[in-house]
Coordinates of C-alpha atoms in Angstrom, one line a residue:
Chain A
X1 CA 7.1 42.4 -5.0
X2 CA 4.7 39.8 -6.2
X3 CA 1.4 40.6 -5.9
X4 CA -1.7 38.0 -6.7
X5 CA -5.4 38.7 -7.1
X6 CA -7.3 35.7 -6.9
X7 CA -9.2 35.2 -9.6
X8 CA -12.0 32.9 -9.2
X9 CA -14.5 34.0 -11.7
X10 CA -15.9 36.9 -9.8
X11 CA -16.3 40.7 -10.5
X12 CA -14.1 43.5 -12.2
X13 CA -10.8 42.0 -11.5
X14 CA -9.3 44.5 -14.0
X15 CA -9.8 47.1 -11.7
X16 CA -8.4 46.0 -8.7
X17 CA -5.2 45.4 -10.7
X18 CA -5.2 48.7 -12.1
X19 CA -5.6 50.2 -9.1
X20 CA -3.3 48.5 -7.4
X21 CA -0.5 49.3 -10.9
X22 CA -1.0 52.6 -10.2
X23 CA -0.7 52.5 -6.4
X24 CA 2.7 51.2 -6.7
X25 CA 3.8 53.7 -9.7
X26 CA 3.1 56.3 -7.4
X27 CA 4.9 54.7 -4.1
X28 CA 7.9 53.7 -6.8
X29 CA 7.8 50.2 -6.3
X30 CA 8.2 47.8 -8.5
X31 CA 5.3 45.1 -8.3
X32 CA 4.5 42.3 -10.3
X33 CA 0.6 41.9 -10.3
X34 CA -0.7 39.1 -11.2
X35 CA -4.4 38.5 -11.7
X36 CA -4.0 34.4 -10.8
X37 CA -6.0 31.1 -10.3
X38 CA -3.0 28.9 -10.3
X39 CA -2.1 27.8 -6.7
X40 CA 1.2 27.9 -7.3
X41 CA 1.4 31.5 -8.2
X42 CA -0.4 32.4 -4.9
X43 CA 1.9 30.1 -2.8
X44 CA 4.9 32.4 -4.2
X45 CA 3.3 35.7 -3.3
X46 CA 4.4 38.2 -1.4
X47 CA 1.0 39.7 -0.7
X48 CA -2.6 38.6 -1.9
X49 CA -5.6 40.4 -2.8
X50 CA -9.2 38.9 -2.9
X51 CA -12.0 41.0 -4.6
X52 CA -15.6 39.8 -4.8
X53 CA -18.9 40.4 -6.4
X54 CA -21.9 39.1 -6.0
X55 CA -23.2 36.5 -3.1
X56 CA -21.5 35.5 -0.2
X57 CA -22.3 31.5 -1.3
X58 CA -21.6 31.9 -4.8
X59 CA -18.3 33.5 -4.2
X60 CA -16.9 30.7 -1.4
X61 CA -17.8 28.2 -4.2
X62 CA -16.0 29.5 -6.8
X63 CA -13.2 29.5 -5.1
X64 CA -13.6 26.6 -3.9
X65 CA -14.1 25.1 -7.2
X66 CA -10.5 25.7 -9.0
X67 CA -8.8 22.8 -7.5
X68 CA -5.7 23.7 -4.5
X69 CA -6.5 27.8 -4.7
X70 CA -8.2 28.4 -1.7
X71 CA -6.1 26.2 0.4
X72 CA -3.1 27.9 -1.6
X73 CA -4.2 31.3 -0.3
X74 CA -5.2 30.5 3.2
X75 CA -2.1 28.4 3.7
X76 CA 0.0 31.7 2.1
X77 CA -1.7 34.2 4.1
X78 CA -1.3 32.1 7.6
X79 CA 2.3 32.2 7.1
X80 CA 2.1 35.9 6.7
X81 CA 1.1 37.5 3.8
X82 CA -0.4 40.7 3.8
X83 CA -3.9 40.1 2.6
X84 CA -7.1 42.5 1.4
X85 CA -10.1 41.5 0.6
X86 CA -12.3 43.8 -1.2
X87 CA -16.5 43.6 -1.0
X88 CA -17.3 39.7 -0.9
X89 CA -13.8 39.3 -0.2
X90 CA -13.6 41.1 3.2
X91 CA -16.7 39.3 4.2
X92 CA -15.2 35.9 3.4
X93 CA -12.6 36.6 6.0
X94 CA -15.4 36.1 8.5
X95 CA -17.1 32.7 10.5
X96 CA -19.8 32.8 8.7
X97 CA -22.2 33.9 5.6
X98 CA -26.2 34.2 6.1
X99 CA -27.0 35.1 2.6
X100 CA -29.2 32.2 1.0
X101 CA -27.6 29.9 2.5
X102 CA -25.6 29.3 5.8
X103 CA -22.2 29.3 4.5
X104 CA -18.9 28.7 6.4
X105 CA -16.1 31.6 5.2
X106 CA -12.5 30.8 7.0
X107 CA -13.2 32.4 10.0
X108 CA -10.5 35.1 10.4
X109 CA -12.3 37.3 12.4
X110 CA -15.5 36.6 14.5
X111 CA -19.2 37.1 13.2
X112 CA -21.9 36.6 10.5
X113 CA -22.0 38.3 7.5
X114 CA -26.0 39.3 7.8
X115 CA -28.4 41.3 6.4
X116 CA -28.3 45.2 6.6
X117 CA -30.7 46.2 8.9
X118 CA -31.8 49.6 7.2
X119 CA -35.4 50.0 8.2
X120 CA -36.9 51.9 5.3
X121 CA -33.6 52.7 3.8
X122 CA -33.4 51.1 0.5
X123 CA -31.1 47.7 -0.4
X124 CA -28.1 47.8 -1.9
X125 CA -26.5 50.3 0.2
X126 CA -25.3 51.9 -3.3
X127 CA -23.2 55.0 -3.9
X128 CA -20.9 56.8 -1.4
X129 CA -20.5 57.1 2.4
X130 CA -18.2 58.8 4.7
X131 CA -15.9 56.7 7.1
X132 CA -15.9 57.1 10.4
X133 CA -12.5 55.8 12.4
X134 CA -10.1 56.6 14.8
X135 CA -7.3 58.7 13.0
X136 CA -4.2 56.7 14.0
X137 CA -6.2 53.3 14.1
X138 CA -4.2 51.5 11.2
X139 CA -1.8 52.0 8.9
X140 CA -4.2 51.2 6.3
X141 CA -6.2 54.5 7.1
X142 CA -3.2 56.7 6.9
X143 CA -3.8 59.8 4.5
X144 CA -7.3 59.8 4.7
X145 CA -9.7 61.6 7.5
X146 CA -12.7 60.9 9.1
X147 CA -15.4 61.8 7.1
X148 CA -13.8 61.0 3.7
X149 CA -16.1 59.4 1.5
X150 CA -16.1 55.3 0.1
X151 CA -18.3 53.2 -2.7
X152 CA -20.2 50.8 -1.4
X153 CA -22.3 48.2 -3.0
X154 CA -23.7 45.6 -0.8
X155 CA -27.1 43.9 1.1
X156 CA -25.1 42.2 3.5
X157 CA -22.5 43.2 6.6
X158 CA -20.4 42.3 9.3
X159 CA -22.5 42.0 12.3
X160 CA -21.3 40.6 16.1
X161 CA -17.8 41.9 15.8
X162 CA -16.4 44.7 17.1
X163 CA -13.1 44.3 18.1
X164 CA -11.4 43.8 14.6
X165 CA -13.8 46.8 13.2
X166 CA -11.5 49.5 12.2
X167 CA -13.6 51.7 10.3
X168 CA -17.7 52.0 9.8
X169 CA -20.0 53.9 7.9
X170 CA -23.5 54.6 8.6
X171 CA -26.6 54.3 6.7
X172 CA -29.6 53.7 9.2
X173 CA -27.4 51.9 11.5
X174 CA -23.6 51.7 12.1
X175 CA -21.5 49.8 8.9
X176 CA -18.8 47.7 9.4
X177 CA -16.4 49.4 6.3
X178 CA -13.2 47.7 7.3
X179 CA -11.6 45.0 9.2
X180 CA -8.0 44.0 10.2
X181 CA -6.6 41.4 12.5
X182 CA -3.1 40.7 12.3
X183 CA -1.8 40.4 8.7
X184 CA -5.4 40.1 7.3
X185 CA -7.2 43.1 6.5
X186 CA -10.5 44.3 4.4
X187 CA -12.4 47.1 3.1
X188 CA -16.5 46.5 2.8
X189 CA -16.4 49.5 -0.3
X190 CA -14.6 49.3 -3.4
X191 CA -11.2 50.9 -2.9
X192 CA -10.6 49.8 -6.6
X193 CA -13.8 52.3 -7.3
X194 CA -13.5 55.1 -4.4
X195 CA -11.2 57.8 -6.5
X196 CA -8.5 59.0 -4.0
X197 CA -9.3 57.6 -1.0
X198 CA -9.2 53.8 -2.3
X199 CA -5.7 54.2 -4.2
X200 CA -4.2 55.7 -0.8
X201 CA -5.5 52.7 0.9
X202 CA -4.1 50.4 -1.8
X203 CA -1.1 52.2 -1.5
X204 CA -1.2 52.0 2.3
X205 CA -1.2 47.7 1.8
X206 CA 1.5 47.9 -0.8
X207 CA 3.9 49.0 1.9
X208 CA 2.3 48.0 5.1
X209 CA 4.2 45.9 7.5
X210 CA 2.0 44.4 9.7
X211 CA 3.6 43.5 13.1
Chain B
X1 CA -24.9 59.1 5.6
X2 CA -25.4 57.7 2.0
X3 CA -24.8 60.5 -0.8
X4 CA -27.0 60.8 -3.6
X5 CA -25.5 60.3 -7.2
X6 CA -24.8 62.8 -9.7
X7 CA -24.1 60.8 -12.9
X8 CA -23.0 62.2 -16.2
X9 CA -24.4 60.0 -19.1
X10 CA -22.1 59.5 -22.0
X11 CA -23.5 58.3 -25.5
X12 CA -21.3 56.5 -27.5
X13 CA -21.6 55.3 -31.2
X14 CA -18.5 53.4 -32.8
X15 CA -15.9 54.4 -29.7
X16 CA -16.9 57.9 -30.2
X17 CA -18.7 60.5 -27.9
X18 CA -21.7 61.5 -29.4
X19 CA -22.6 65.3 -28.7
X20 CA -19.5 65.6 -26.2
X21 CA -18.6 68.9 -25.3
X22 CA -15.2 70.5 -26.2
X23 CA -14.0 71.2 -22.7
X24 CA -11.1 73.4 -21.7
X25 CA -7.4 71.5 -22.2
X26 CA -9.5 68.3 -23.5
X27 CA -7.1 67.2 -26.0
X28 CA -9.9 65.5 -28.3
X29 CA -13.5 65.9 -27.2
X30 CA -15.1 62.3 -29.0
X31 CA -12.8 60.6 -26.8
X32 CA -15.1 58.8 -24.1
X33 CA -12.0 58.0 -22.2
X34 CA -10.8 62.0 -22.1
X35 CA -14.6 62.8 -21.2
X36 CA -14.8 60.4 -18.7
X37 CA -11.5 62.2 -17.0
X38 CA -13.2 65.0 -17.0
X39 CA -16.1 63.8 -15.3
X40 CA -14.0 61.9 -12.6
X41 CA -12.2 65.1 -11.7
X42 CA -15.6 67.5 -12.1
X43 CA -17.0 65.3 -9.1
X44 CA -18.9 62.8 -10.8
X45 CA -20.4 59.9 -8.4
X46 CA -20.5 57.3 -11.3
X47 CA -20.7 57.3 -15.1
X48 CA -22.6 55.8 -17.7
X49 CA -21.8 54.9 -21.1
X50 CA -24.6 54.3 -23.5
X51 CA -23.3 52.5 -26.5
X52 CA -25.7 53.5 -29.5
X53 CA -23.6 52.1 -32.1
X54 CA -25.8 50.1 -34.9
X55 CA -23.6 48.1 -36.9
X56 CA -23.2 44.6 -35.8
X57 CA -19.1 44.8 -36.8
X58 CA -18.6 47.5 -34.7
X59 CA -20.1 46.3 -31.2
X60 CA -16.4 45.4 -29.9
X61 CA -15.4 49.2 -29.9
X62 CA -17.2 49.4 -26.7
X63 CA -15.0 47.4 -24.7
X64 CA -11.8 48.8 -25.9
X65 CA -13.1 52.4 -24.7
X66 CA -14.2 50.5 -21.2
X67 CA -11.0 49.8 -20.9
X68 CA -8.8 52.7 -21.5
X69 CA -11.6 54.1 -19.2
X70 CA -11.6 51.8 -16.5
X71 CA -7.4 52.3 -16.6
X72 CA -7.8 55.8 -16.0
X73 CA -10.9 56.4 -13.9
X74 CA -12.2 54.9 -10.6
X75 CA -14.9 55.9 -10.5
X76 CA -18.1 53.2 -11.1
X77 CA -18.4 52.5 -15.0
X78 CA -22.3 51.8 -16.2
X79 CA -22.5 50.5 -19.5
X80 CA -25.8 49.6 -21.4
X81 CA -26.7 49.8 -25.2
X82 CA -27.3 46.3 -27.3
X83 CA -26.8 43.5 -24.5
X84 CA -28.7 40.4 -25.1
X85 CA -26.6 38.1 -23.2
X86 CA -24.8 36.8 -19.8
X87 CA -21.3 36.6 -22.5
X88 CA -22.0 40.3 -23.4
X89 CA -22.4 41.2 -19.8
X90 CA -19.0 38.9 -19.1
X91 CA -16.7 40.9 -21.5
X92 CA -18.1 44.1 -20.2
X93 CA -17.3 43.5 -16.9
X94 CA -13.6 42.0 -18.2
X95 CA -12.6 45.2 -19.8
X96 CA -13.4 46.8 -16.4
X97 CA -17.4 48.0 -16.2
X98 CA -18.9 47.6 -13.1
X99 CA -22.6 47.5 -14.0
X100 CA -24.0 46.3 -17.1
X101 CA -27.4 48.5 -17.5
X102 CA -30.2 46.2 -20.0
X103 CA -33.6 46.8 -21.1
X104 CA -35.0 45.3 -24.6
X105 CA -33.5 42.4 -23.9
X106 CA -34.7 42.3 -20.4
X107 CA -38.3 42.9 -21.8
X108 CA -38.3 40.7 -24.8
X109 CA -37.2 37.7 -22.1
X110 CA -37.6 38.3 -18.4
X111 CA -35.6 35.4 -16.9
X112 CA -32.2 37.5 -18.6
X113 CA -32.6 39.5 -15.3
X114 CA -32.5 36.5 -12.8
X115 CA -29.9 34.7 -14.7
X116 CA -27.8 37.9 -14.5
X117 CA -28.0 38.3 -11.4
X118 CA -27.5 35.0 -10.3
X119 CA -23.9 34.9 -12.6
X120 CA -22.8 38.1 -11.7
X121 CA -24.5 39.7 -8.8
X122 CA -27.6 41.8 -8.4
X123 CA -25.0 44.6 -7.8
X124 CA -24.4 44.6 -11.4
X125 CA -27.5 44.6 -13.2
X126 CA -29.4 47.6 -13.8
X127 CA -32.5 47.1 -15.8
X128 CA -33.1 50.6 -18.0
X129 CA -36.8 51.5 -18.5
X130 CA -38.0 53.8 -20.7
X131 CA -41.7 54.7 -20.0
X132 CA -43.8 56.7 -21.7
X133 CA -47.1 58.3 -20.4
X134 CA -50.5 56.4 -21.2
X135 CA -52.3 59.7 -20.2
X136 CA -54.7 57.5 -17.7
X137 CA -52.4 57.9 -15.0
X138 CA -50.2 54.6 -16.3
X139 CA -47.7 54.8 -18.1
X140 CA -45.8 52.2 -20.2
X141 CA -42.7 50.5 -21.2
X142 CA -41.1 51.5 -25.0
X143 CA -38.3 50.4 -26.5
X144 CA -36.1 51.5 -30.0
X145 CA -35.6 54.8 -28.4
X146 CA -39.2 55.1 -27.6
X147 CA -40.6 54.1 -30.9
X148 CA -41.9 50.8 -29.9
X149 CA -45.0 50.7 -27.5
X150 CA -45.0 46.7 -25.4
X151 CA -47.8 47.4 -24.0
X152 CA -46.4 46.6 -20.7
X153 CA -47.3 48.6 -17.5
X154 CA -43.6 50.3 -16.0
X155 CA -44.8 50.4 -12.8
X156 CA -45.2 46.9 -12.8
X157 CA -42.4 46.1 -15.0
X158 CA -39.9 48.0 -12.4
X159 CA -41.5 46.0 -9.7
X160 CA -41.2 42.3 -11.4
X161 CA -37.4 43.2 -12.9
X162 CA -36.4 43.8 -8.6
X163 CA -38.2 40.8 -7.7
X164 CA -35.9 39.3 -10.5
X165 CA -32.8 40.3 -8.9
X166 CA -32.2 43.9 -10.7
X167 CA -29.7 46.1 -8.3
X168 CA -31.4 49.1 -9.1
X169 CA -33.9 50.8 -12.1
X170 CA -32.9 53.3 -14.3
X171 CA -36.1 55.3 -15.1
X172 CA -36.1 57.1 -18.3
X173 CA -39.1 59.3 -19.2
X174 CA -39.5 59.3 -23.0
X175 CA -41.8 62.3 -22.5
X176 CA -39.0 64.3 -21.2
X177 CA -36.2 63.4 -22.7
X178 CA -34.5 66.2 -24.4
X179 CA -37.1 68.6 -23.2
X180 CA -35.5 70.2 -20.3
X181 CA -38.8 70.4 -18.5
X182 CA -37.8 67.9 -15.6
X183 CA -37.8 64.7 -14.7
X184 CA -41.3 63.1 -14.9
X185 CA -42.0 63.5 -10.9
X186 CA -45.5 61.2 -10.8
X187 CA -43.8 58.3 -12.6
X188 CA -40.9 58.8 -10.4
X189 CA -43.0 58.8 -7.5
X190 CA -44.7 55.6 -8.5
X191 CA -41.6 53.3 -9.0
X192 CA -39.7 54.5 -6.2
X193 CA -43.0 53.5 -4.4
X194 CA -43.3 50.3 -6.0
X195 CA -39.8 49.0 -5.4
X196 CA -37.4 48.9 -2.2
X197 CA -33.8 48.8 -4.8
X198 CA -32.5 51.9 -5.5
X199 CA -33.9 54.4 -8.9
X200 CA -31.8 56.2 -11.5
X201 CA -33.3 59.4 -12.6
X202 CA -33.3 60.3 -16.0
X203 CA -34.4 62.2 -18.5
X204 CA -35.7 66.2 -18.7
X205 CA -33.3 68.0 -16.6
X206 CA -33.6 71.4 -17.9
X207 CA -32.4 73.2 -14.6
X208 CA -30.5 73.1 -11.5
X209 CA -34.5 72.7 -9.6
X210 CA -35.2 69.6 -11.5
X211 CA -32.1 67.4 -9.7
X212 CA -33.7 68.7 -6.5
X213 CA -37.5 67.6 -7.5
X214 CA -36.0 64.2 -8.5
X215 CA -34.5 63.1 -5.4
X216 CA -37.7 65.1 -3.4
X217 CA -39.2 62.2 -5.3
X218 CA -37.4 59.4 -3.9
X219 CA -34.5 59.0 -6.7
X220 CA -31.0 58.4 -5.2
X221 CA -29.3 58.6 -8.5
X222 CA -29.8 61.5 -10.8
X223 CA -28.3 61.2 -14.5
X224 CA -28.3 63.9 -17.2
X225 CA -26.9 64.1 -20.1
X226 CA -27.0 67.1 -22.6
X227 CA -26.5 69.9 -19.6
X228 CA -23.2 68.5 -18.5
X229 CA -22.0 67.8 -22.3
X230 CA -22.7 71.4 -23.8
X231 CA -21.7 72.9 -19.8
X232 CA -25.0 74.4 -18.7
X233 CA -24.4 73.6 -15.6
X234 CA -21.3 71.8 -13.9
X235 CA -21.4 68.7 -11.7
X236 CA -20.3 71.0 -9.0
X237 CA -23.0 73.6 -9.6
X238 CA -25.6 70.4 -9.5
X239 CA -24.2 69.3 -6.1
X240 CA -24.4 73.0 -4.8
X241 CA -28.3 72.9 -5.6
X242 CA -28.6 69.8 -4.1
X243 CA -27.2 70.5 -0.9
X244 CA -28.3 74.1 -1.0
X245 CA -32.1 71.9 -0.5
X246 CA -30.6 69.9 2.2
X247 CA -29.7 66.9 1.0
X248 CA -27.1 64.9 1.2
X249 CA -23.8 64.7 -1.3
X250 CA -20.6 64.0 -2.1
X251 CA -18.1 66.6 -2.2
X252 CA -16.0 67.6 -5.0
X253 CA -13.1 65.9 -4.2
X254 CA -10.2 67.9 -4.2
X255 CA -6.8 66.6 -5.4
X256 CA -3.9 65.4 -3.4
X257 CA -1.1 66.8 -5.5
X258 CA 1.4 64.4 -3.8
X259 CA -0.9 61.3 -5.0
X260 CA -1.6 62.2 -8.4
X261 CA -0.7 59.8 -11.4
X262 CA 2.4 61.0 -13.4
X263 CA 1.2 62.8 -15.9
X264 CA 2.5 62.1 -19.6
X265 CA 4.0 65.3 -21.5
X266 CA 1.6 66.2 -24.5
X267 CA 2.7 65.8 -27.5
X268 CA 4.2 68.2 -29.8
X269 CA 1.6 70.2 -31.7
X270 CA -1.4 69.7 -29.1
X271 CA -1.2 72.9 -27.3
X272 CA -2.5 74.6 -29.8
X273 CA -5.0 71.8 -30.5
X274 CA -8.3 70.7 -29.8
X275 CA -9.0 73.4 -26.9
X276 CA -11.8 75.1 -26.2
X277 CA -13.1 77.8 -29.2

């Protein structure tokens, strides 16, 4: 299996990739993954994962900015690769990014990505939070239970959506955690930096199928 | 709800643990990478590595041990000690740290914060203050391990660095530090007041009560060093106080035997080794 994360110049890619390595030792397959910004790497993947760090703007421009990637991925992942984005690159999958700016993201699933609306809680949302789901909801969430616990570092969520929502978290309010729709699927926290419960969910994409 | 964070501090000079404890079946106890295990299955929320090495030549060993860490742990990785610049931050975050944690550099030129933050994300900049009582009810900022007064007011300080972009404060009391009297609650109080990003804890945990006090006081990370590294008190035992008091953590995860990484077969002549005397 060839696996790509996109690298356009944002966050701890290193980590991602390890804990994706490791993932696949354990499920005993044998993946290639490659941390890429060449198009034509990501046009021959078998599935694609997009981290991200920092602001919602910043991150659409850089990958933007490497000449062919983006439409590489999105043309790879509408022809049905698995994708995950991670952070940033779960909220990319949505219309729209409020932060700074008004920023178009490629509109996967519905919604803004807006401001956390924690009255008196303080911003980042920083550290860990239990997930709340439906056991059974996705194959992604197989091997972990309600109430299991996720890192999260972020100012900004999925808000108006609620019918690709498969998991949430609360802190003040209800959290969208993660997202799928179809073959596209992402995790608000850092499964490359939640222990346990983020390498079974990596493991969960390695083999997922979606239908 | 959101967990508060129990986070072992590491100090290490030239890719070495400074101070670390020999812990039971820990094969060599100045490995930060073998300490960091340790941490990551003890509970830890996050860890941070303070890189005190002073020679100029040896700066690089930090990334090396950054990323055997980052290989074997994920868990969030802090790492501060000697960063000046953005490329310092950027080969940090290569070898796998999550937050790059800055303070004299921040001091001697403010706009380091906002250009950090605007490269890398405020998620990965934590500006370090060390503060040391003015004994008017202020207190202010030091740097060189607390030698060097600036002059400048913390309070303030913490409140310009988040207006900067910092993602959150770590608040060292140079008072306390190494005292094991407890955290410094007024300052605590103060900056947790002053700013709406979260506040790092640190410095004069002396007993389980003091971890309490400091989140009582509005901290929603609490970082020790010296009582994990010579085991007064387990990260487990800290939790237990914590949400003995009502509040909110994380618990000990426990292992899932069928997901655990293959282990590699010790070597010849370790079993007898490095354990604990």
């Amino acid at each position: 299996m060839n696996l790509a994360v996109i690298d356009y110049g944002s966050g701890n890619l290193a980590s991602a990739a390890r804990g994706l390595e490791l993932a696949a030792s354990r499920l005993g397959i044998g993946a290639r993954i490659a941390i890429t910004d060449e198009p034509d790497a990501v046009a021959r993947a078998d599935r694609i994962v997009l981290p991200g760090q920092g602001a919602f703007a910043d991150c659409a421009r850089g990958l933007a900015a490497k000449p062919g990637l983006r439409d590489a991925m999105l043309s790879r992942v509408e022809n049905g690769a698995p994708f995950l984005g991670i952070c940033v690159g779960m909220q990319l999958m949505a219309a729209r990014g409020l932060e700074h700016e008004i920023t178009q993201g490629f509109g996967w699933i519905e919604g803004d990505i807006a401001p956390i609306a924690a009255d008196g809680l303080r911003l980042p949302h920083m550290g860990w939070n239990e997930l709340s789901f439906t056991p059974g909801a996705h194959p992604l969430l197989e091997g972990i239970e309600p109430g299991d616990h996720a890192y999260f570092v972020h100012s900004y969520a999925l808000a108006s959506n609620t019918k690709d929502v498969i998991a949430t978290t609360d802190y003040g309010t209800q959290i969208v955690a993660m997202v799928a729709s179809g073959n596209r699927a992402g995790t608000q926290f850092h499964v490359e930096k939640s222990q346990e419960v983020g390498l079974t969910i990596l493991a969960n994409f390695l083999r997922w199928t979606p239908q | 709800m959101l967990k508060l964070r129990v986070i072992p501090c590491l100090d290490v000079k030239d890719g070495r643990v400074v101070k670390g404890v020999n812990f039971v079946a820990l094969r060599d106890a100045g490995d930060p990478v073998e300490q960091a295990s340790v941490y990551d299955s003890a509970g830890a929320d996050e860890l941070t590595f303070l890189d005190i090495t002073a020679s100029h030549e040896n700066r690089d060993t930090i990334l090396d041990v950054v990323s055997r860490t980052a290989a074997r742990v994920f868990l969030p990785l802090t790492v501060g000690g000697g960063i000046r610049t953005t490329e310092d931050m950027r080969r940090l975050l290569l070898a796998g740290a999550d937050k790059c944690s800055i303070n004299s550099a921040a001091i001697a030129r403010p706009d380091f914060i906002n250009e950090a933050a605007r490269k890398f994300g405020s998620q990965c900049v934590v500006v370090a203050v060390d503060a040391r009582a003015t004994g008017n009810g202020t207190w202010e900022i030091f740097t060189h391990g607390g030698r060097r007064g600036t002059g400048i007011d913390a309070i303030t300080w913490c409140a310009e660095a988040a207006a900067r972009g910092a993602g959150e404060i770590l608040l060292t009391s140079m008072d306390r530090d190494g005292t094991g009297q407890g955290f410094d609650i007024p300052l605590l109080r103060a900056a947790t007041g002053a700013v709406t990003i979260p506040v790092i804890a640190s410095g004069g945990v002396g007993t389980l009560d003091h971890f309490v006090e400091g989140a009582r006081a509005g901290a929603t990370g609490l970082l020790a060093a010296s009582v994990f590294h010579f085991g007064q008190f387990t990260i487990a035992a800290v939790k237990a106080a914590l949400a003995g008091a009502g509040l909110p953590v994380r618990p000990i995860p426990s292992p899932r035997p069928s997901l655990r990484a293959p282990r590699s077969n010790p070597s010849p002549g370790t079993a007898n080794g490095n354990r604990a005397r």
